[in-house]
Structure formats: C-alpha cells, structure tokens
Amino acid sequence: MPDTNPQILLARRPQGAPVAEDFRLAEAPIPTPAEGEVLVRHRFLSLDPYQRGRMDDVKSYAPPVALGAPMECQAVGQVAASRDARFKEGDWVLGGYGWQHWSARKGDALIAVDPKEAPPSTALGVLGMPGLTAWVGLADIGQPKPGETLVISAASGAVGQVVGQLGRIAGARVVGIAGGAAKCGFLTGALGFEAAVDHKADLAAQLDAACPQGVDVYWENVGGPIQAAVFPRFNIHGRMVMCGMIAQYNSAPGSAAVGAPPGPNLGPVVRKRLRIQGLIVFDSWHRYPVFRAEMLAHIAAGKLTWKEDVVHGLAAAPAAFMGLLRGENFGKLVVALD
Ligand code: NAP
Ligand code: FER
C-alpha cells in the first residue's frame, strides 16, 4: 500500500477561466478511517462543470472549496479498510470524495456499485449524477410526448447524451446541438438523434431545418447565443429545463455574465404559456435506486449507451477540467487513476 495520498488542491480562486496556477499538486497522509467510516481508494474521479462554481467564494447550495483544500468531486473506488459493517475490503463504491487518491467517508455517504452490472466508471456518468440529472429533469419538467421536438444543448456531453436517449425512448423527435462535426456525427450516428446542429456554424438556419415543427422541450445546458437562438422557436406549452448555463460559469461572481448576450425576450412566455424551471440534482438522490434500476433495464434492452472521455492520472485533472469549460471534452469526462 502506498504511504501518501496525492491530491490536487485549490491554490487560489480563479479570475475568469481557471488557469494552471489556480491548482496545486500536493501529498498528504492517507486518512485513517474513524468508527463508522470507510477508507476508499479512488479509481475514477468525476470532472463536472459545477466544480467551477465551487472554486468561487459565493453562497450556493453547497459551501465553496476552501483555499488549500482538495478540489471537489465525486469518485468511484474500492474499499481499502472499513469500520462500517455494510462495506468490506474490495467493494466498489460511489461517493469517494475529492481530486485525490484516497478518502475516508461515513458509510452513509457511500453507494454500493456492482461492477457486474456495468463498468464502475459509469456510476459517475450515465448511471450517476449526470444521468440522474437527465432522468429527473425529463420526468419532472421536460415531459416529452411522442412526436414532440426535444432540443438539447451540449447534447454529446454527460447529461445531454442521456437526455437525448431518454427522449427517444419517450418517443420524442430529438435534436442535439453540439460543437463540431465529430460530436454531431456521434449524435445522429451512435445515438440515433433525428438531427444535429453544429453551433460553430450558422445556428439559426440549421435550427430552422432541424425543427420544422418548432420546439416543444428545450434542455438548456449552455445559455448564451444558443439559448437566444432556440428560445424564439418554442411552441405553445413549451417547456424549458434549466439544467445549466456553462457559457457563463467563468464570469466573476455577482457580475453581469461574461460572454452572455442580452437574454431572450421573455414576452412570449405569456402568450405561449411556456414553463421554465430549474433543477438541482442533489435534491433527488433519494430517487437513485429507482433511476438506476430503470437505466440498467434500458441498457440491457440495447436502448441506452454512453460515451466517456477518459484522461489518465491525477496530474491530468486540471488541464482536462479547464478543457471541459472550453468544450474540449467529448462525452462524460473522467480521470482514471491507473
Ligand atoms: P458536458 O456537456 O459533458 O461538457 C460541457 C460541454 O458544454 C462541452 O463539451 C461543450 O459542448 C459545452 N461548453 C463548454 N463550455 C462552453 C462555452 N463556454 N460555451 C458554450 N458551450 C460550452 O458537461 P455536463 O456534465 O453534461 O454538464 C452539462 C450542463 O449541465 C452544465 O451546464 C452543467 O452545469 C449542468 N448540470 C447541471 C446539473 C444540475 O443539477 N442542475 C447537474 C449536472 C450538470 P459543445 O462542444 O457541444 O458545445
Ligand atoms: C451544475 C451547475 C450548477 C450543478 C449545480 C449547480 C449539480 C448549482 C449552482 C448553484 O446552486 O449555485 O452543474 O450540478
């Protein structure tokens, strides 16, 4: 067993887009689990857009990462020592914590993962937080009906790829917006979407062609010019699922959003009886068992697949995370700790 715990710490709070100097590689002792705790050896770390928010010192649903503390993330790993009778050495679990190799957490904070059901890293993606986000947001807010048009921004990403596939299962006509030909080809190819729109080319013309019947459900992951282009295309009784607006996550806290244009004219919300609602997936962890069972059934039936973007080694995490905020990932971004 190694005797140190490599970590990546928040060295300083970013001004705008994070840069390498905002992170610091360090080593700490491997934690000793207290009574009721489980020591987890991390195998995969999850890099997610919300972690950018945790780098700022602002009030949110969760406290910010402290300066000098490990960066925040969920991890999947294996139990190395357990002082909770529900877990034994070697078990795979979701809920390790932080950009580091080891963490000790209360057993209550961990979810058992069965590697025979699906590769363990999927507990960070299609069977994890991003998948649950897609499932909850469609069930509670989007509610696509057969034949309706569902448009998704950042559609090839961790959340978007699941939204689109669940939308197809519900019988919707799914249109994905993504950056570049490779991502768009993935949407209409492997994922079977009806159409893909490359936001790096003429957005309005492509949306007109892809959505001849207008838009019934818009799943918002990005904001900015993409939102402005989709919004006027809503049909009566349209629903907009406000999942995220990554285009403005690098804005200074509290400032007018950098890079965000003037928002869409909200006047039509009244005439079209639109419904716009946000969600925070962390409200819905109690629904995880039902979600997981349903998703495993879709996978077994060949109706649900996933794409991961895997980078290797803890030291690769900062650059991969910075790339996520520039759209450089292709699929669910995870760090494998080989
Ligand atoms: P992701 O889609 O795998 O990766 C982010 C994608 O966003 C990039 O690949 C890129 O896609 C696009 N992007 C990145 N920077 C951009 C920019 N500056 N302008 C325009 N597009 C940009 O990430 P994810 O984990 O699935 O998250 C997607 C969204 O869901 C994010 O807004 C995230 O905050 C949100 N989310 C919310 C919840 C919740 O509880 N509300 C939970 C999970 C995720 P393209 O190259 O295709 O443009
Ligand atoms: C996310 C973006 C934003 C997310 C949560 C939030 C879980 C919440 C932000 C806030 O409360 O300020 O991707 O994922």
Short mmCIF file of C-alpha atoms and ligand atoms in Angstrom, two decimals:
data_model
loop_
_atom_site.label_atom_id
_atom_site.label_comp_id
_atom_site.label_asym_id
_atom_site.label_seq_id
_atom_site.Cartn_x
_atom_site.Cartn_y
_atom_site.Cartn_z
CA MET A 1 0.00 0.00 0.00
CA PRO A 2 1.40 3.45 -0.91
CA ASP A 3 2.07 5.70 2.05
CA THR A 4 0.92 9.07 0.72
CA ASN A 5 -2.24 10.48 -0.74
CA PRO A 6 -1.59 12.60 -3.86
CA GLN A 7 -4.08 15.45 -4.11
CA ILE A 8 -4.87 18.48 -6.22
CA LEU A 9 -5.65 21.49 -4.09
CA LEU A 10 -7.38 24.77 -4.85
CA ALA A 11 -4.37 27.09 -4.71
CA ARG A 12 -6.27 30.32 -5.41
CA ARG A 13 -9.66 31.45 -6.63
CA PRO A 14 -9.77 31.84 -10.43
CA GLN A 15 -10.29 35.19 -12.06
CA GLY A 16 -12.40 34.20 -15.06
CA ALA A 17 -11.36 30.96 -16.71
CA PRO A 18 -9.26 28.75 -14.40
CA VAL A 19 -5.53 28.55 -15.19
CA ALA A 20 -2.90 26.01 -14.12
CA GLU A 21 -1.68 28.23 -11.26
CA ASP A 22 -5.11 28.01 -9.58
CA PHE A 23 -4.35 24.35 -8.78
CA ARG A 24 -1.52 22.74 -6.82
CA LEU A 25 -0.40 19.11 -6.70
CA ALA A 26 0.38 18.03 -3.11
CA GLU A 27 0.76 14.94 -0.98
CA ALA A 28 -0.98 14.25 2.32
CA PRO A 29 -1.05 11.25 4.64
CA ILE A 30 -3.58 8.56 3.73
CA PRO A 31 -6.53 9.15 6.07
CA THR A 32 -7.30 6.71 8.86
CA PRO A 33 -10.99 5.79 8.97
CA ALA A 34 -12.76 6.58 12.24
CA GLU A 35 -15.54 4.35 13.65
CA GLY A 36 -18.36 4.26 11.05
CA GLU A 37 -16.05 5.41 8.26
CA VAL A 38 -14.76 3.66 5.17
CA LEU A 39 -11.38 4.26 3.52
CA VAL A 40 -11.82 4.36 -0.26
CA ARG A 41 -9.06 4.02 -2.82
CA HIS A 42 -10.27 6.15 -5.71
CA ARG A 43 -10.19 4.52 -9.16
CA PHE A 44 -12.10 7.15 -11.16
CA LEU A 45 -12.69 10.84 -10.46
CA SER A 46 -15.56 12.78 -11.96
CA LEU A 47 -14.88 16.18 -13.52
CA ASP A 48 -18.07 18.22 -13.81
CA PRO A 49 -18.96 21.82 -14.66
CA TYR A 50 -20.43 22.54 -11.18
CA GLN A 51 -16.91 22.25 -9.73
CA ARG A 52 -16.13 25.62 -11.34
CA GLY A 53 -18.81 27.17 -9.12
CA ARG A 54 -17.26 25.61 -6.02
CA MET A 55 -13.99 27.44 -6.76
CA ASP A 56 -15.69 30.83 -6.18
CA ASP A 57 -16.36 32.19 -2.71
CA VAL A 58 -20.11 32.62 -3.20
CA LYS A 59 -23.24 31.46 -1.44
CA SER A 60 -24.76 28.45 -3.17
CA TYR A 61 -26.49 25.20 -2.32
CA ALA A 62 -23.09 23.96 -1.09
CA PRO A 63 -20.12 25.73 0.52
CA PRO A 64 -17.14 26.63 -1.69
CA VAL A 65 -13.92 24.60 -1.68
CA ALA A 66 -11.61 26.17 0.93
CA LEU A 67 -8.28 27.56 -0.28
CA GLY A 68 -5.66 24.84 0.20
CA ALA A 69 -8.27 22.05 0.32
CA PRO A 70 -8.60 19.30 -2.28
CA MET A 71 -10.79 20.20 -5.25
CA GLU A 72 -14.31 18.85 -5.04
CA CYS A 73 -15.57 15.81 -6.95
CA GLN A 74 -17.34 12.51 -6.65
CA ALA A 75 -15.22 9.42 -7.10
CA VAL A 76 -15.71 5.72 -7.67
CA GLY A 77 -13.32 3.44 -5.91
CA GLN A 78 -12.73 0.35 -3.84
CA VAL A 79 -12.94 -0.09 -0.12
CA ALA A 80 -9.44 -0.42 1.34
CA ALA A 81 -10.45 -0.54 5.02
CA SER A 82 -13.88 -0.46 6.58
CA ARG A 83 -15.24 0.45 10.01
CA ASP A 84 -18.83 0.13 8.77
CA ALA A 85 -20.24 -3.41 8.72
CA ARG A 86 -22.08 -2.76 5.43
CA PHE A 87 -18.81 -2.47 3.46
CA LYS A 88 -15.86 -4.83 3.14
CA GLU A 89 -12.44 -4.57 1.55
CA GLY A 90 -12.57 -4.66 -2.25
CA ASP A 91 -16.20 -3.48 -2.57
CA TRP A 92 -16.79 -0.88 -5.27
CA VAL A 93 -18.48 2.31 -4.06
CA LEU A 94 -19.62 5.67 -5.39
CA GLY A 95 -19.10 8.64 -3.16
CA GLY A 96 -15.41 8.87 -2.50
CA TYR A 97 -14.50 12.48 -2.36
CA GLY A 98 -12.13 14.98 -3.91
CA TRP A 99 -9.36 15.23 -6.51
CA GLN A 100 -7.14 12.76 -4.65
CA HIS A 101 -6.29 9.06 -4.50
CA TRP A 102 -7.81 8.26 -1.11
CA SER A 103 -10.65 9.48 1.10
CA ALA A 104 -12.35 8.34 4.30
CA ARG A 105 -16.09 8.91 4.50
CA LYS A 106 -19.03 7.82 6.62
CA GLY A 107 -20.58 4.64 5.22
CA ASP A 108 -23.87 6.54 4.95
CA ALA A 109 -22.28 8.80 2.33
CA LEU A 110 -21.42 5.85 0.06
CA ILE A 111 -23.49 3.98 -2.52
CA ALA A 112 -22.53 0.39 -3.36
CA VAL A 113 -21.71 -0.18 -7.04
CA ASP A 114 -21.91 -3.64 -8.59
CA PRO A 115 -19.18 -4.00 -11.26
CA LYS A 116 -21.04 -6.98 -12.74
CA GLU A 117 -23.97 -4.70 -13.71
CA ALA A 118 -21.92 -2.09 -15.58
CA PRO A 119 -18.33 -0.81 -15.64
CA PRO A 120 -17.77 1.06 -12.34
CA SER A 121 -16.90 4.38 -14.04
CA THR A 122 -20.49 4.59 -15.32
CA ALA A 123 -21.51 5.40 -11.73
CA LEU A 124 -20.07 8.85 -12.47
CA GLY A 125 -21.91 9.27 -15.79
CA VAL A 126 -24.86 7.51 -17.32
CA LEU A 127 -25.61 5.72 -14.01
CA GLY A 128 -24.50 8.62 -11.82
CA MET A 129 -25.08 12.28 -11.12
CA PRO A 130 -25.33 13.38 -14.79
CA GLY A 131 -27.66 10.51 -15.69
CA LEU A 132 -29.85 11.19 -12.66
CA THR A 133 -29.99 14.84 -13.68
CA ALA A 134 -31.27 13.87 -17.13
CA TRP A 135 -33.79 11.39 -15.76
CA VAL A 136 -35.20 13.73 -13.10
CA GLY A 137 -35.31 16.78 -15.36
CA LEU A 138 -37.17 14.94 -18.13
CA ALA A 139 -39.59 13.21 -15.76
CA ASP A 140 -40.43 16.28 -13.69
CA ILE A 141 -40.05 19.20 -16.10
CA GLY A 142 -39.41 18.31 -19.74
CA GLN A 143 -42.02 15.53 -20.03
CA PRO A 144 -41.53 14.92 -23.77
CA LYS A 145 -44.51 13.32 -25.52
CA PRO A 146 -44.35 11.08 -28.61
CA GLY A 147 -43.75 13.17 -31.71
CA GLU A 148 -42.74 16.31 -29.83
CA THR A 149 -39.46 18.01 -30.68
CA LEU A 150 -36.86 17.94 -27.90
CA VAL A 151 -33.81 20.16 -28.42
CA ILE A 152 -30.70 19.75 -26.23
CA SER A 153 -27.61 21.95 -25.96
CA ALA A 154 -24.22 20.37 -25.15
CA ALA A 155 -26.01 17.27 -26.41
CA SER A 156 -23.00 14.94 -26.65
CA GLY A 157 -21.92 15.66 -23.08
CA ALA A 158 -22.50 13.73 -19.88
CA VAL A 159 -26.02 14.99 -19.27
CA GLY A 160 -27.03 15.74 -22.86
CA GLN A 161 -26.35 12.27 -24.25
CA VAL A 162 -28.63 10.74 -21.60
CA VAL A 163 -31.36 13.35 -22.08
CA GLY A 164 -31.47 12.61 -25.81
CA GLN A 165 -31.58 8.86 -25.44
CA LEU A 166 -34.32 9.01 -22.78
CA GLY A 167 -36.17 11.45 -25.04
CA ARG A 168 -36.04 8.93 -27.88
CA ILE A 169 -37.29 6.18 -25.56
CA ALA A 170 -40.22 8.51 -24.75
CA GLY A 171 -40.91 8.81 -28.49
CA ALA A 172 -39.76 12.39 -28.98
CA ARG A 173 -38.01 13.75 -32.08
CA VAL A 174 -34.60 14.58 -30.68
CA VAL A 175 -32.37 17.36 -31.99
CA GLY A 176 -28.93 17.81 -30.44
CA ILE A 177 -26.78 20.93 -30.52
CA ALA A 178 -23.04 20.34 -30.20
CA GLY A 179 -19.72 21.87 -31.14
CA GLY A 180 -18.16 20.42 -34.31
CA ALA A 181 -18.66 17.66 -36.85
CA ALA A 182 -17.38 14.77 -34.72
CA LYS A 183 -19.82 15.44 -31.88
CA CYS A 184 -22.69 15.99 -34.33
CA GLY A 185 -21.88 12.75 -36.15
CA PHE A 186 -21.99 10.89 -32.85
CA LEU A 187 -25.47 12.29 -32.11
CA THR A 188 -27.08 11.22 -35.38
CA GLY A 189 -24.99 8.03 -35.61
CA ALA A 190 -24.44 6.08 -32.39
CA LEU A 191 -27.23 7.88 -30.51
CA GLY A 192 -29.80 7.89 -33.31
CA PHE A 193 -30.92 11.50 -32.90
CA GLU A 194 -33.15 12.88 -35.65
CA ALA A 195 -30.81 15.79 -36.35
CA ALA A 196 -27.70 17.51 -35.04
CA VAL A 197 -26.89 21.21 -35.13
CA ASP A 198 -23.29 22.44 -35.04
CA HIS A 199 -23.24 25.65 -33.03
CA LYS A 200 -19.93 26.60 -34.62
CA ALA A 201 -21.78 27.11 -37.94
CA ASP A 202 -24.97 29.04 -38.80
CA LEU A 203 -27.18 28.17 -35.84
CA ALA A 204 -30.44 29.79 -36.96
CA ALA A 205 -30.52 28.19 -40.41
CA GLN A 206 -29.68 24.76 -39.01
CA LEU A 207 -32.35 25.06 -36.29
CA ASP A 208 -34.95 26.02 -38.92
CA ALA A 209 -34.07 22.91 -40.91
CA ALA A 210 -33.89 20.60 -37.88
CA CYS A 211 -37.08 21.84 -36.17
CA PRO A 212 -39.70 22.40 -38.89
CA GLN A 213 -42.47 21.91 -36.29
CA GLY A 214 -40.88 24.23 -33.71
CA VAL A 215 -39.57 23.26 -30.26
CA ASP A 216 -41.67 21.66 -27.53
CA VAL A 217 -38.95 20.94 -24.97
CA TYR A 218 -35.61 22.71 -24.71
CA TRP A 219 -33.00 21.21 -22.39
CA GLU A 220 -30.64 24.07 -21.51
CA ASN A 221 -27.05 23.18 -20.66
CA VAL A 222 -25.25 26.16 -22.13
CA GLY A 223 -27.07 29.53 -22.27
CA GLY A 224 -25.60 32.42 -24.26
CA PRO A 225 -26.17 32.62 -28.01
CA ILE A 226 -27.52 29.06 -28.19
CA GLN A 227 -30.32 29.92 -25.78
CA ALA A 228 -31.09 33.09 -27.71
CA ALA A 229 -31.38 31.10 -30.95
CA VAL A 230 -33.61 28.32 -29.59
CA PHE A 231 -35.95 30.43 -27.45
CA PRO A 232 -37.98 32.12 -30.22
CA ARG A 233 -38.72 28.69 -31.73
CA PHE A 234 -40.80 27.46 -28.78
CA ASN A 235 -44.30 26.13 -29.48
CA ILE A 236 -47.29 26.87 -27.26
CA HIS A 237 -46.99 24.98 -23.95
CA GLY A 238 -43.24 24.54 -24.47
CA ARG A 239 -41.06 23.53 -21.52
CA MET A 240 -37.54 24.76 -20.86
CA VAL A 241 -35.47 22.65 -18.46
CA MET A 242 -32.89 24.93 -16.88
CA CYS A 243 -30.12 22.46 -16.14
CA GLY A 244 -27.08 24.71 -16.54
CA MET A 245 -25.59 27.67 -18.37
CA ILE A 246 -21.95 26.68 -18.73
CA ALA A 247 -21.24 29.58 -21.10
CA GLN A 248 -21.24 31.92 -18.11
CA TYR A 249 -19.53 29.86 -15.38
CA ASN A 250 -16.28 31.78 -15.75
CA SER A 251 -17.98 35.11 -15.07
CA ALA A 252 -16.86 36.95 -11.98
CA PRO A 253 -19.24 36.06 -9.13
CA GLY A 254 -22.05 38.57 -8.98
CA SER A 255 -21.07 40.33 -12.19
CA ALA A 256 -23.14 40.51 -15.34
CA ALA A 257 -22.39 37.25 -17.10
CA VAL A 258 -19.29 37.44 -19.27
CA GLY A 259 -19.96 36.11 -22.73
CA ALA A 260 -23.71 36.04 -22.23
CA PRO A 261 -25.58 38.25 -24.70
CA PRO A 262 -28.76 40.03 -23.74
CA GLY A 263 -31.18 37.26 -22.80
CA PRO A 264 -34.13 36.23 -24.94
CA ASN A 265 -37.28 38.39 -24.86
CA LEU A 266 -39.43 36.70 -22.20
CA GLY A 267 -42.63 38.29 -23.54
CA PRO A 268 -43.67 35.14 -25.45
CA VAL A 269 -43.62 33.12 -22.20
CA VAL A 270 -47.11 34.51 -21.53
CA ARG A 271 -48.65 34.11 -24.94
CA LYS A 272 -47.12 30.65 -25.46
CA ARG A 273 -47.80 29.51 -21.85
CA LEU A 274 -44.17 28.39 -21.54
CA ARG A 275 -42.86 26.70 -18.43
CA ILE A 276 -39.27 27.45 -17.40
CA GLN A 277 -37.95 25.52 -14.42
CA GLY A 278 -34.55 24.84 -12.91
CA LEU A 279 -33.36 21.75 -11.11
CA ILE A 280 -30.55 20.75 -8.78
CA VAL A 281 -29.84 17.04 -8.97
CA PHE A 282 -28.64 16.88 -5.37
CA ASP A 283 -32.29 17.29 -4.27
CA SER A 284 -33.04 13.92 -5.86
CA TRP A 285 -30.50 11.38 -4.56
CA HIS A 286 -33.31 9.56 -2.75
CA ARG A 287 -34.61 8.57 -6.23
CA TYR A 288 -31.27 6.97 -7.17
CA PRO A 289 -32.33 3.29 -6.69
CA VAL A 290 -35.39 3.64 -8.96
CA PHE A 291 -33.33 5.58 -11.51
CA ARG A 292 -30.52 3.01 -11.54
CA ALA A 293 -32.88 0.07 -11.99
CA GLU A 294 -34.65 1.77 -14.89
CA MET A 295 -31.39 2.74 -16.58
CA LEU A 296 -29.97 -0.78 -16.25
CA ALA A 297 -33.13 -2.12 -17.91
CA HIS A 298 -32.68 0.32 -20.83
CA ILE A 299 -29.04 -0.75 -21.17
CA ALA A 300 -29.99 -4.44 -21.12
CA ALA A 301 -32.61 -3.75 -23.81
CA GLY A 302 -29.97 -2.10 -26.01
CA LYS A 303 -31.74 1.28 -25.82
CA LEU A 304 -29.14 3.20 -23.88
CA THR A 305 -25.43 3.61 -24.46
CA TRP A 306 -22.79 6.07 -23.25
CA LYS A 307 -19.57 7.76 -24.24
CA GLU A 308 -16.80 8.58 -21.80
CA ASP A 309 -13.80 10.84 -22.27
CA VAL A 310 -11.10 9.31 -20.07
CA VAL A 311 -7.89 11.06 -19.08
CA HIS A 312 -5.22 9.23 -17.14
CA GLY A 313 -3.56 10.18 -13.87
CA LEU A 314 -4.35 12.78 -11.23
CA ALA A 315 -1.90 15.29 -12.71
CA ALA A 316 -4.03 15.42 -15.88
CA ALA A 317 -7.11 16.63 -13.98
CA PRO A 318 -6.58 20.42 -14.04
CA ALA A 319 -5.98 20.64 -17.80
CA ALA A 320 -8.89 18.30 -18.50
CA PHE A 321 -11.15 20.41 -16.29
CA MET A 322 -10.04 23.63 -17.96
CA GLY A 323 -10.77 21.96 -21.30
CA LEU A 324 -14.28 20.96 -20.14
CA LEU A 325 -15.09 24.64 -19.70
CA ARG A 326 -13.98 25.26 -23.30
CA GLY A 327 -15.93 22.34 -24.80
CA GLU A 328 -12.86 20.15 -25.39
CA ASN A 329 -14.32 17.03 -23.77
CA PHE A 330 -16.22 14.54 -25.92
CA GLY A 331 -18.55 12.61 -23.62
CA LYS A 332 -18.54 12.21 -19.85
CA LEU A 333 -15.16 13.40 -18.56
CA VAL A 334 -13.50 11.11 -16.00
CA VAL A 335 -9.99 10.75 -14.64
CA ALA A 336 -8.73 7.17 -14.36
CA LEU A 337 -6.23 6.74 -11.52
CA ASP A 338 -4.29 3.84 -13.01
P1 NAP B 1 -20.62 18.20 -20.68
O1 NAP B 1 -21.79 18.52 -21.53
O2 NAP B 1 -20.08 16.83 -20.71
O3 NAP B 1 -19.43 19.19 -21.00
C1 NAP B 1 -19.64 20.54 -21.15
C2 NAP B 1 -19.99 20.88 -22.61
O4 NAP B 1 -20.53 22.20 -22.63
C3 NAP B 1 -18.79 20.96 -23.52
O5 NAP B 1 -18.38 19.72 -24.04
C4 NAP B 1 -19.28 21.87 -24.61
O6 NAP B 1 -20.08 21.14 -25.52
C5 NAP B 1 -20.17 22.84 -23.84
N1 NAP B 1 -19.44 24.06 -23.47
C6 NAP B 1 -18.40 24.17 -22.63
N2 NAP B 1 -18.01 25.43 -22.50
C7 NAP B 1 -18.82 26.17 -23.26
C8 NAP B 1 -18.92 27.54 -23.52
N3 NAP B 1 -18.11 28.43 -22.97
N4 NAP B 1 -19.88 27.94 -24.36
C9 NAP B 1 -20.70 27.05 -24.95
N5 NAP B 1 -20.65 25.72 -24.70
C10 NAP B 1 -19.73 25.28 -23.88
O7 NAP B 1 -20.98 18.59 -19.18
P2 NAP B 1 -22.17 18.01 -18.30
O8 NAP B 1 -21.58 17.47 -17.07
O9 NAP B 1 -23.04 17.15 -19.12
O10 NAP B 1 -22.95 19.32 -17.91
C11 NAP B 1 -23.80 19.95 -18.87
C12 NAP B 1 -24.58 21.07 -18.19
O11 NAP B 1 -25.42 20.52 -17.20
C13 NAP B 1 -23.71 22.10 -17.50
O12 NAP B 1 -24.32 23.36 -17.65
C14 NAP B 1 -23.79 21.67 -16.04
O13 NAP B 1 -23.53 22.73 -15.17
C15 NAP B 1 -25.22 21.20 -15.98
N6 NAP B 1 -25.54 20.28 -14.89
C16 NAP B 1 -26.50 20.66 -14.02
C17 NAP B 1 -26.91 19.83 -13.01
C18 NAP B 1 -27.99 20.29 -12.08
O14 NAP B 1 -28.25 19.65 -11.08
N7 NAP B 1 -28.66 21.36 -12.41
C19 NAP B 1 -26.29 18.58 -12.85
C20 NAP B 1 -25.31 18.20 -13.77
C21 NAP B 1 -24.94 19.07 -14.79
P3 NAP B 1 -20.11 21.52 -27.09
O15 NAP B 1 -18.71 21.34 -27.59
O16 NAP B 1 -21.07 20.57 -27.66
O17 NAP B 1 -20.56 22.93 -27.16
C1 FER B 2 -24.36 22.38 -12.00
C2 FER B 2 -24.43 23.73 -12.14
C3 FER B 2 -24.94 24.50 -11.12
C4 FER B 2 -24.80 21.75 -10.85
C5 FER B 2 -25.31 22.51 -9.83
C6 FER B 2 -25.39 23.91 -9.96
C7 FER B 2 -25.01 19.67 -9.78
C8 FER B 2 -25.91 24.75 -8.87
C9 FER B 2 -25.50 26.03 -8.66
C10 FER B 2 -25.92 26.86 -7.51
O1 FER B 2 -26.64 26.39 -6.64
O2 FER B 2 -25.49 27.99 -7.45
O3 FER B 2 -23.82 21.61 -12.97
O4 FER B 2 -24.63 20.39 -10.84
#
